[in-house]
CSV table of C-alpha atoms and ligand atoms in Angstrom, one decimal:
chain,number,residue,atom,x,y,z
Y,128,MET,CA,12.2,22.4,-1.8
Y,129,LEU,CA,8.3,22.6,-1.4
Y,130,VAL,CA,7.1,26.0,-2.9
Y,131,ILE,CA,4.1,26.6,-1.0
Y,132,MET,CA,0.7,28.5,-2.8
Y,133,GLN,CA,-1.6,30.7,-1.4
Y,134,PRO,CA,-5.0,29.2,-0.5
Y,135,ASN,CA,-6.0,32.1,-3.4
Y,136,ALA,CA,-3.4,31.4,-5.5
Y,137,THR,CA,-4.6,31.0,-9.7
Y,138,GLU,CA,-3.9,29.3,-11.7
Y,139,GLU,CA,-1.2,30.9,-14.0
Y,140,GLU,CA,0.3,32.3,-10.2
Y,141,ILE,CA,0.8,28.7,-10.0
Y,142,MET,CA,1.8,27.6,-13.8
Y,143,ARG,CA,4.7,31.5,-13.3
Y,144,ALA,CA,6.0,29.4,-10.4
Y,145,ALA,CA,6.5,26.3,-11.7
Y,146,MET,CA,8.5,27.5,-15.2
Y,147,PHE,CA,10.1,29.5,-12.9
Y,148,LEU,CA,11.2,26.7,-11.3
Y,149,GLU,CA,11.9,24.9,-14.0
Y,150,SER,CA,14.3,27.9,-15.2
Y,151,LYS,CA,16.8,27.0,-12.3
Y,152,GLY,CA,17.3,23.7,-13.1
Y,153,PHE,CA,14.6,21.7,-11.2
Y,154,GLU,CA,11.7,19.3,-12.2
Y,155,ALA,CA,8.7,21.0,-11.1
Y,156,ARG,CA,5.1,18.9,-10.1
Y,157,ILE,CA,2.1,20.1,-9.0
Y,158,SER,CA,-0.1,18.9,-6.4
Y,159,HIS,CA,-3.5,20.2,-5.8
Y,160,GLY,CA,-4.5,20.0,-2.7
Y,161,GLU,CA,-8.2,20.7,-1.2
Y,162,ILE,CA,-6.6,23.9,0.5
Y,163,ARG,CA,-3.8,24.6,-1.0
Y,164,THR,CA,-1.7,23.9,-4.2
Y,165,VAL,CA,2.3,22.7,-3.5
Y,166,VAL,CA,4.7,23.0,-6.4
Y,167,HIS,CA,7.3,20.5,-5.7
Y,168,ALA,CA,11.0,21.7,-6.5
Y,169,ILE,CA,12.8,18.1,-7.5
Y,170,GLY,CA,16.3,18.9,-7.7
Y,171,ASN,CA,19.5,20.0,-5.9
Y,172,ILE,CA,18.6,22.8,-3.5
Y,173,ASP,CA,22.5,23.6,-2.8
Y,174,ASP,CA,23.0,26.8,-4.3
Y,175,VAL,CA,19.5,27.7,-4.2
Y,176,ASP,CA,18.5,31.5,-2.2
Y,177,GLN,CA,14.4,30.7,-1.5
Y,178,ARG,CA,13.7,34.0,-1.4
Y,179,ASP,CA,14.0,34.4,-4.9
Y,180,PHE,CA,11.2,32.0,-4.6
Y,181,GLU,CA,9.0,33.7,-1.9
Y,182,LEU,CA,9.5,37.2,-3.8
Y,183,LEU,CA,7.1,35.0,-6.4
Y,184,SER,CA,3.3,36.3,-6.8
Y,185,GLY,CA,0.8,34.0,-5.0
Y,186,VAL,CA,3.5,32.2,-2.9
Y,187,SER,CA,2.7,31.7,0.9
Y,188,GLU,CA,6.0,30.0,1.9
Y,189,VAL,CA,8.8,28.0,0.5
Y,190,ILE,CA,10.1,24.8,2.7
Y,191,ARG,CA,13.3,23.3,2.3
Y,192,VAL,CA,12.9,19.2,2.8
Y,193,SER,CA,16.0,18.1,5.0
Y,194,THR,CA,14.0,14.0,5.2
Y,195,ASN,CA,15.4,11.9,1.6
Y,196,TYR,CA,11.9,11.4,0.7
Y,197,LYS,CA,10.3,14.3,-0.3
Y,198,LEU,CA,6.7,13.2,-2.6
Y,199,ALA,CA,6.4,10.4,0.3
Y,200,ALA,CA,6.3,13.2,3.2
Y,201,ARG,CA,3.5,14.5,5.2
Y,202,ILE,CA,4.3,17.9,4.1
Y,203,ALA,CA,4.7,17.4,0.7
Y,204,GLN,CA,0.5,17.5,0.4
Y,205,GLY,CA,-2.1,19.3,2.1
Y,206,SER,CA,-4.5,16.5,2.2
Y,207,ASP,CA,-4.0,12.5,3.1
Y,208,THR,CA,-4.0,10.2,-0.3
Y,209,VAL,CA,-6.9,8.5,-0.8
Y,210,ILE,CA,-6.7,5.3,-2.7
Y,211,GLU,CA,-10.0,3.8,-4.5
Y,212,VAL,CA,-10.1,0.3,-6.2
Y,213,ASN,CA,-13.6,-0.8,-7.0
Y,214,GLY,CA,-15.2,1.2,-4.8
Y,215,VAL,CA,-12.8,0.4,-1.9
Y,216,LYS,CA,-11.3,3.5,-0.4
Y,217,PHE,CA,-8.2,3.1,1.5
Y,218,GLY,CA,-6.5,7.0,3.2
Y,219,ASP,CA,-8.1,9.4,5.3
Y,220,LYS,CA,-11.1,8.9,6.8
Y,221,TYR,CA,-11.5,5.2,4.7
Y,222,THR,CA,-10.9,1.9,5.4
Y,223,GLY,CA,-10.4,-0.5,2.7
Y,224,LEU,CA,-10.1,-4.4,3.0
Y,225,ILE,CA,-8.9,-7.0,1.1
Y,226,ALA,CA,-9.0,-11.1,1.8
Y,227,GLY,CA,-8.2,-14.6,0.1
Y,228,PRO,CA,-6.0,-17.1,0.1
Y,229,CYS,CA,-2.0,-16.7,0.4
Y,230,ALA,CA,-1.7,-18.6,-3.0
Y,231,VAL,CA,-3.8,-19.4,-6.1
Y,232,GLU,CA,-4.1,-23.3,-5.7
Y,233,SER,CA,-7.1,-24.3,-8.3
Y,234,TYR,CA,-10.2,-22.3,-9.5
Y,235,ASN,CA,-12.4,-24.8,-6.9
Y,236,GLN,CA,-10.1,-23.3,-4.1
Y,237,MET,CA,-10.4,-19.1,-5.8
Y,238,ASP,CA,-14.2,-19.7,-6.5
Y,239,ALA,CA,-15.4,-21.6,-3.2
Y,240,THR,CA,-13.1,-19.0,-1.2
Y,241,ALA,CA,-14.3,-15.7,-2.8
Y,242,GLN,CA,-18.0,-17.1,-2.8
Y,243,GLU,CA,-17.9,-17.3,1.0
Y,244,LEU,CA,-16.1,-13.8,1.2
Y,245,SER,CA,-18.6,-12.4,-1.3
Y,246,GLU,CA,-21.4,-12.4,1.5
Y,247,SER,CA,-18.6,-10.5,3.6
Y,248,ASN,CA,-18.9,-7.8,1.2
Y,249,VAL,CA,-15.2,-8.2,0.3
Y,250,LYS,CA,-14.2,-6.4,-3.2
Y,251,ILE,CA,-10.6,-7.4,-3.2
Y,252,LEU,CA,-9.5,-10.1,-3.5
Y,253,ARG,CA,-5.9,-11.4,-2.9
Y,254,GLY,CA,-3.8,-14.5,-3.8
Y,255,GLY,CA,-0.2,-15.1,-5.1
Y,256,ALA,CA,0.4,-16.6,-7.9
Y,257,PHE,CA,4.2,-16.3,-7.7
Y,258,LYS,CA,5.1,-17.1,-4.2
Y,259,PRO,CA,8.2,-16.2,-2.6
Y,260,ARG,CA,9.0,-19.3,-0.6
Y,261,THR,CA,12.1,-19.8,1.9
Y,262,SER,CA,12.6,-23.3,0.3
Y,263,PRO,CA,13.0,-23.5,-3.4
Y,264,TYR,CA,11.2,-27.2,-3.0
Y,265,SER,CA,8.3,-25.2,-1.7
Y,266,PHE,CA,4.9,-24.5,-3.8
Y,267,GLN,CA,6.2,-21.4,-6.2
Y,268,GLY,CA,2.8,-20.6,-7.3
Y,269,LEU,CA,1.0,-21.4,-10.7
Y,270,GLY,CA,2.6,-18.5,-12.1
Y,271,GLU,CA,0.8,-16.9,-15.1
Y,272,GLU,CA,-2.6,-19.4,-14.7
Y,273,GLY,CA,-2.5,-18.4,-11.3
Y,274,LEU,CA,-3.2,-15.1,-12.7
Y,275,LYS,CA,-5.9,-16.2,-15.1
Y,276,ILE,CA,-7.8,-18.0,-12.2
Y,277,LEU,CA,-7.8,-14.9,-9.9
Y,278,ARG,CA,-8.8,-13.1,-12.7
Y,279,SER,CA,-11.8,-14.9,-13.9
Y,280,VAL,CA,-13.0,-15.3,-10.1
Y,281,ALA,CA,-12.7,-11.8,-9.0
Y,282,ASP,CA,-15.0,-10.6,-12.6
Y,283,ASN,CA,-17.4,-13.5,-11.7
Y,284,HIS,CA,-17.8,-11.9,-7.7
Y,285,SER,CA,-17.4,-8.5,-9.3
Y,286,MET,CA,-14.6,-8.2,-7.6
Y,287,ALA,CA,-11.0,-6.6,-8.2
Y,288,VAL,CA,-7.5,-8.6,-7.3
Y,289,THR,CA,-4.0,-7.8,-5.9
Y,290,SER,CA,-1.5,-10.9,-6.3
Y,291,GLU,CA,2.5,-10.2,-5.8
Y,292,ILE,CA,5.0,-9.2,-8.5
Y,293,MET,CA,8.2,-11.0,-8.1
Y,294,ASP,CA,10.2,-9.6,-10.6
Y,295,VAL,CA,10.4,-7.0,-13.5
Y,296,SER,CA,9.8,-9.5,-16.4
Y,297,GLN,CA,6.3,-10.5,-14.9
Y,298,LEU,CA,5.3,-6.3,-15.9
Y,299,ASP,CA,3.1,-7.0,-18.7
Y,300,LEU,CA,1.6,-9.6,-17.1
Y,301,PHE,CA,0.0,-7.9,-14.1
Y,302,MET,CA,-0.6,-4.9,-16.3
Y,303,LYS,CA,-2.9,-7.7,-17.8
Y,304,TYR,CA,-4.7,-9.4,-14.8
Y,305,VAL,CA,-4.2,-7.5,-11.9
Y,306,ASP,CA,-5.7,-4.3,-10.6
Y,307,ILE,CA,-2.8,-3.6,-7.2
Y,308,LEU,CA,0.5,-4.7,-7.4
Y,309,GLN,CA,1.7,-6.0,-4.3
Y,310,ILE,CA,5.6,-5.7,-3.7
Y,311,GLY,CA,6.3,-8.5,-0.8
Y,312,ALA,CA,8.1,-7.8,1.9
Y,313,ARG,CA,11.8,-8.9,0.5
Y,314,ASN,CA,11.4,-6.7,-2.3
Y,315,MET,CA,11.2,-3.6,-1.0
Y,316,GLN,CA,14.6,-2.4,-2.1
Y,317,ASN,CA,14.5,-4.5,-5.4
Y,318,PHE,CA,15.1,-1.0,-6.7
Y,319,ASN,CA,15.0,-1.9,-10.4
Y,320,LEU,CA,11.2,-3.4,-9.5
Y,321,LEU,CA,10.6,-0.2,-7.8
Y,322,LYS,CA,11.7,2.4,-10.9
Y,323,GLU,CA,9.7,0.3,-13.2
Y,324,ILE,CA,6.7,0.3,-10.9
Y,325,GLY,CA,6.6,4.2,-10.7
Y,326,LYS,CA,5.9,4.4,-14.4
Y,327,ILE,CA,2.6,2.6,-14.3
Y,328,HIS,CA,-0.5,4.0,-13.6
Y,329,LYS,CA,-1.6,1.5,-11.2
Y,330,PRO,CA,-2.1,1.4,-7.3
Y,331,ALA,CA,0.7,-0.7,-5.6
Y,332,ILE,CA,1.3,-2.3,-1.9
Y,333,LEU,CA,4.6,-1.5,-0.6
Y,334,LYS,CA,5.0,-4.3,2.0
Y,335,ARG,CA,7.9,-3.2,5.2
Y,336,GLY,CA,10.8,-4.9,4.5
Y,337,LEU,CA,11.8,-7.6,7.1
Y,338,ALA,CA,14.1,-6.1,8.4
Y,339,ALA,CA,13.6,-2.2,7.2
Y,340,THR,CA,13.3,1.1,8.9
Y,341,PHE,CA,10.6,3.8,9.0
Y,342,GLU,CA,12.8,5.8,6.6
Y,343,GLU,CA,14.2,2.9,4.6
Y,344,TRP,CA,10.6,1.7,3.5
Y,345,LEU,CA,9.7,5.4,2.7
Y,346,MET,CA,12.6,6.0,0.9
Y,347,SER,CA,11.6,2.9,-1.0
Y,348,ALA,CA,7.8,4.3,-1.4
Y,349,GLU,CA,9.9,7.6,-3.0
Y,350,TYR,CA,11.2,5.3,-5.7
Y,351,ILE,CA,7.9,4.3,-6.9
Y,352,MET,CA,6.5,7.8,-6.8
Y,353,ALA,CA,9.8,9.4,-8.5
Y,354,GLY,CA,8.8,7.8,-11.3
Y,355,GLY,CA,5.4,9.2,-11.6
Y,356,ASN,CA,3.4,6.8,-9.4
Y,357,GLY,CA,2.2,8.3,-6.3
Y,358,GLN,CA,-0.6,5.7,-5.8
Y,359,VAL,CA,1.5,3.7,-2.9
Y,360,ILE,CA,-0.2,2.2,-0.7
Y,361,LEU,CA,2.0,0.8,2.5
Y,362,CYS,CA,1.7,-2.0,4.5
Y,363,GLU,CA,2.9,-3.2,8.0
Y,364,ARG,CA,3.5,-7.1,7.7
Y,365,GLY,CA,5.5,-7.6,10.7
Y,366,ILE,CA,9.4,-7.3,11.4
Y,367,ARG,CA,11.9,-10.0,12.9
Y,368,THR,CA,12.7,-10.0,16.2
Y,369,PHE,CA,14.6,-12.3,19.0
Y,370,GLU,CA,11.2,-13.4,19.4
Y,371,ASN,CA,9.8,-16.6,17.6
Y,372,TYR,CA,6.8,-17.5,19.5
Y,373,THR,CA,5.2,-15.1,16.4
Y,374,ARG,CA,6.1,-15.3,13.0
Y,375,ASN,CA,7.3,-12.1,13.1
Y,376,THR,CA,6.7,-8.9,15.4
Y,377,LEU,CA,4.0,-7.2,14.1
Y,378,ASP,CA,4.4,-3.8,14.4
Y,379,LEU,CA,1.4,-1.7,15.0
Y,380,SER,CA,3.3,1.7,16.3
Y,381,ALA,CA,3.5,1.6,12.1
Y,382,ILE,CA,0.2,3.3,11.7
Y,383,PRO,CA,1.0,6.6,14.6
Y,384,VAL,CA,4.9,7.0,13.2
Y,385,ILE,CA,3.8,7.0,9.0
Y,386,LYS,CA,0.5,9.3,9.6
Y,387,LYS,CA,3.0,11.6,11.0
Y,388,LEU,CA,5.5,11.1,9.0
Y,389,SER,CA,3.7,10.6,5.3
Y,390,HIS,CA,0.4,11.2,3.6
Y,391,LEU,CA,0.3,7.6,2.2
Y,392,PRO,CA,-2.4,5.3,3.4
Y,393,ILE,CA,-1.2,2.7,5.4
Y,394,ILE,CA,-2.3,-0.6,6.0
Y,395,VAL,CA,-1.6,-3.9,8.2
Y,396,ASP,CA,-1.5,-7.6,7.2
Y,397,PRO,CA,-2.1,-9.5,10.7
Y,398,SER,CA,-1.7,-12.7,8.5
Y,399,HIS,CA,1.7,-12.8,8.0
Y,400,GLY,CA,2.6,-10.4,11.2
Y,401,THR,CA,1.6,-13.2,13.3
Y,402,GLY,CA,1.6,-16.3,11.4
Y,403,LEU,CA,-1.3,-18.4,14.0
Y,404,ARG,CA,-4.8,-17.6,13.3
Y,405,ASP,CA,-6.4,-17.3,17.0
Y,406,LYS,CA,-3.7,-14.1,17.2
Y,407,VAL,CA,-5.3,-12.3,13.7
Y,408,GLU,CA,-8.4,-11.2,15.3
Y,409,PRO,CA,-7.1,-9.3,18.3
Y,410,MET,CA,-4.1,-7.8,15.7
Y,411,SER,CA,-6.9,-7.1,13.3
Y,412,ARG,CA,-9.1,-5.1,16.1
Y,413,ALA,CA,-6.0,-3.6,17.8
Y,414,ALA,CA,-5.2,-2.3,14.1
Y,415,VAL,CA,-8.2,-0.6,13.6
Y,416,ALA,CA,-8.7,0.8,16.5
Y,417,ALA,CA,-5.4,2.5,16.2
Y,418,GLY,CA,-6.5,4.2,12.6
Y,419,CYS,CA,-5.0,2.0,9.8
Y,420,ASP,CA,-6.2,2.7,6.1
Y,421,GLY,CA,-7.0,-0.8,5.7
Y,422,LEU,CA,-6.0,-4.7,5.9
Y,423,ILE,CA,-5.1,-7.7,3.9
Y,424,ILE,CA,-6.5,-10.8,5.8
Y,425,GLU,CA,-5.2,-14.0,4.4
Y,426,VAL,CA,-8.9,-16.4,4.7
Y,427,HIS,CA,-8.9,-19.8,2.7
Y,428,TYR,CA,-12.3,-21.7,2.4
Y,429,ASN,CA,-10.6,-24.9,3.8
Y,430,PRO,CA,-7.4,-23.4,6.0
Y,431,GLU,CA,-6.3,-27.2,7.0
Y,432,CYS,CA,-6.2,-28.1,3.0
Y,433,ALA,CA,-4.7,-25.1,2.3
Y,434,VAL,CA,-1.0,-25.2,0.6
Y,435,CYS,CA,0.3,-22.4,2.1
Y,436,ASP,CA,-0.3,-20.5,5.1
Y,437,GLY,CA,-3.2,-22.4,6.4
Y,438,ALA,CA,-2.2,-21.9,9.9
Y,439,GLN,CA,-2.5,-18.1,9.8
Y,440,SER,CA,-5.7,-18.2,7.5
Y,441,LEU,CA,-8.8,-17.7,8.7
Y,442,TYR,CA,-12.4,-19.5,8.4
Y,443,PRO,CA,-14.4,-17.8,6.2
Y,444,TRP,CA,-16.5,-17.9,9.2
Y,445,GLN,CA,-14.3,-15.9,11.4
Y,446,TYR,CA,-13.4,-13.0,8.9
Y,447,ASP,CA,-17.3,-12.3,8.5
Y,448,LEU,CA,-17.3,-12.1,13.1
Y,449,LEU,CA,-14.3,-10.1,12.3
Y,450,TYR,CA,-15.7,-7.7,9.5
Y,451,LYS,CA,-18.6,-7.2,12.1
Y,452,GLN,CA,-16.3,-6.1,14.7
Y,453,ILE,CA,-14.2,-3.7,12.9
Y,454,LYS,CA,-17.3,-2.0,11.2
Y,455,GLN,CA,-18.3,-1.0,14.7
Y,456,ILE,CA,-14.4,-0.3,16.1
Y,457,ALA,CA,-13.6,2.1,12.9
Y,458,PRO,CA,-16.4,5.0,13.5
Y,459,ILE,CA,-14.9,5.6,17.2
Y,460,VAL,CA,-11.6,6.8,15.5
Y,461,GLY,CA,-13.2,8.6,13.1
Y,462,LYS,CA,-12.8,6.1,10.2
Y,463,GLU,CA,-15.3,4.3,8.0
Y,464,ILE,CA,-15.3,0.8,6.4
Y,465,VAL,CA,-16.5,1.0,2.9
W,173,LIG,C1,1.9,-12.2,0.9
W,173,LIG,O1,1.2,-11.7,1.2
W,173,LIG,O2,1.9,-13.3,0.3
W,173,LIG,C2,3.4,-12.4,1.4
W,173,LIG,C3,4.4,-13.4,0.5
W,173,LIG,O3,3.6,-11.9,2.0
W,173,LIG,P1,5.2,-10.8,3.0
W,173,LIG,O4,6.0,-10.3,1.2
W,173,LIG,O5,5.0,-9.7,3.7
W,173,LIG,O6,5.9,-11.9,3.5
W,174,LIG,MN1,1.5,-15.9,3.0
């Protein structure tokens, strides 16, 4: 249930509403929007008479939320969530960019890639250190050594980093080395992992599962938010369909759908979404034109030699060209690439 306060409600009225909710057995969470404040009542609303809340001073209206996701729902907040990392913003009118190789392979590979990307104004570097590979015999990532390389290269280039966490046991390592946690498609419903990430204060990219519906995806975001971490960035990365020409089917309709259902930022991964380098540029342009809040793109200084996902990794010069194009597209749809 949402208790929407009047725009001119005083702090005292807001606190009184929150305390009244708690006296009725709810957990009350206050969310201050630009225009109005919303007090979320978390708990069972079956036996509630909402008029009791509507009559409180300073309250504008009370809404019973029937969706299963409440904190992630658009209605839960007066404005879009904006997440800022190293000066890069995701959400509302901002489109943030993340680029880097699929996996951390060596210091030289990361440094050469980061050097090129810094010339294209990249401020958040990606690179997997723990890789969720289909085959157990494929390269599994460098582990902690990979996170150390990622951190040190990023520091040399004044960049922030994102990397995929695969298991709860890795959380301490990620708290030490990583600025944005990436939850991979295969772990979208690893509920223990989501609950633990809910307890920390770092942004998390939540990738859409290979066969997840929008509602299932938002419910996973809700797991993180219910723990107290509201910094969730949703990432469309393609879903499994009958088509096998592309690696996945990139579902760009996720952008307008999620924007209607949620206030959370939605970014797009055209690299895993298509699996083919020549499809990455047009789909990136389309995602920006559809109003996405960011892109995460695989780029390798020498894709032919990449240990994994070389075929879907852009050459740095391709990324630079794409960056220049999307910078022009974004303002047409009221967005800004910072
Ligand atoms: C990745 O980004 O490295 C990755 C493995 O992506 P996904 O979880 O979307 O497959
Ligand atoms: Mn990859």
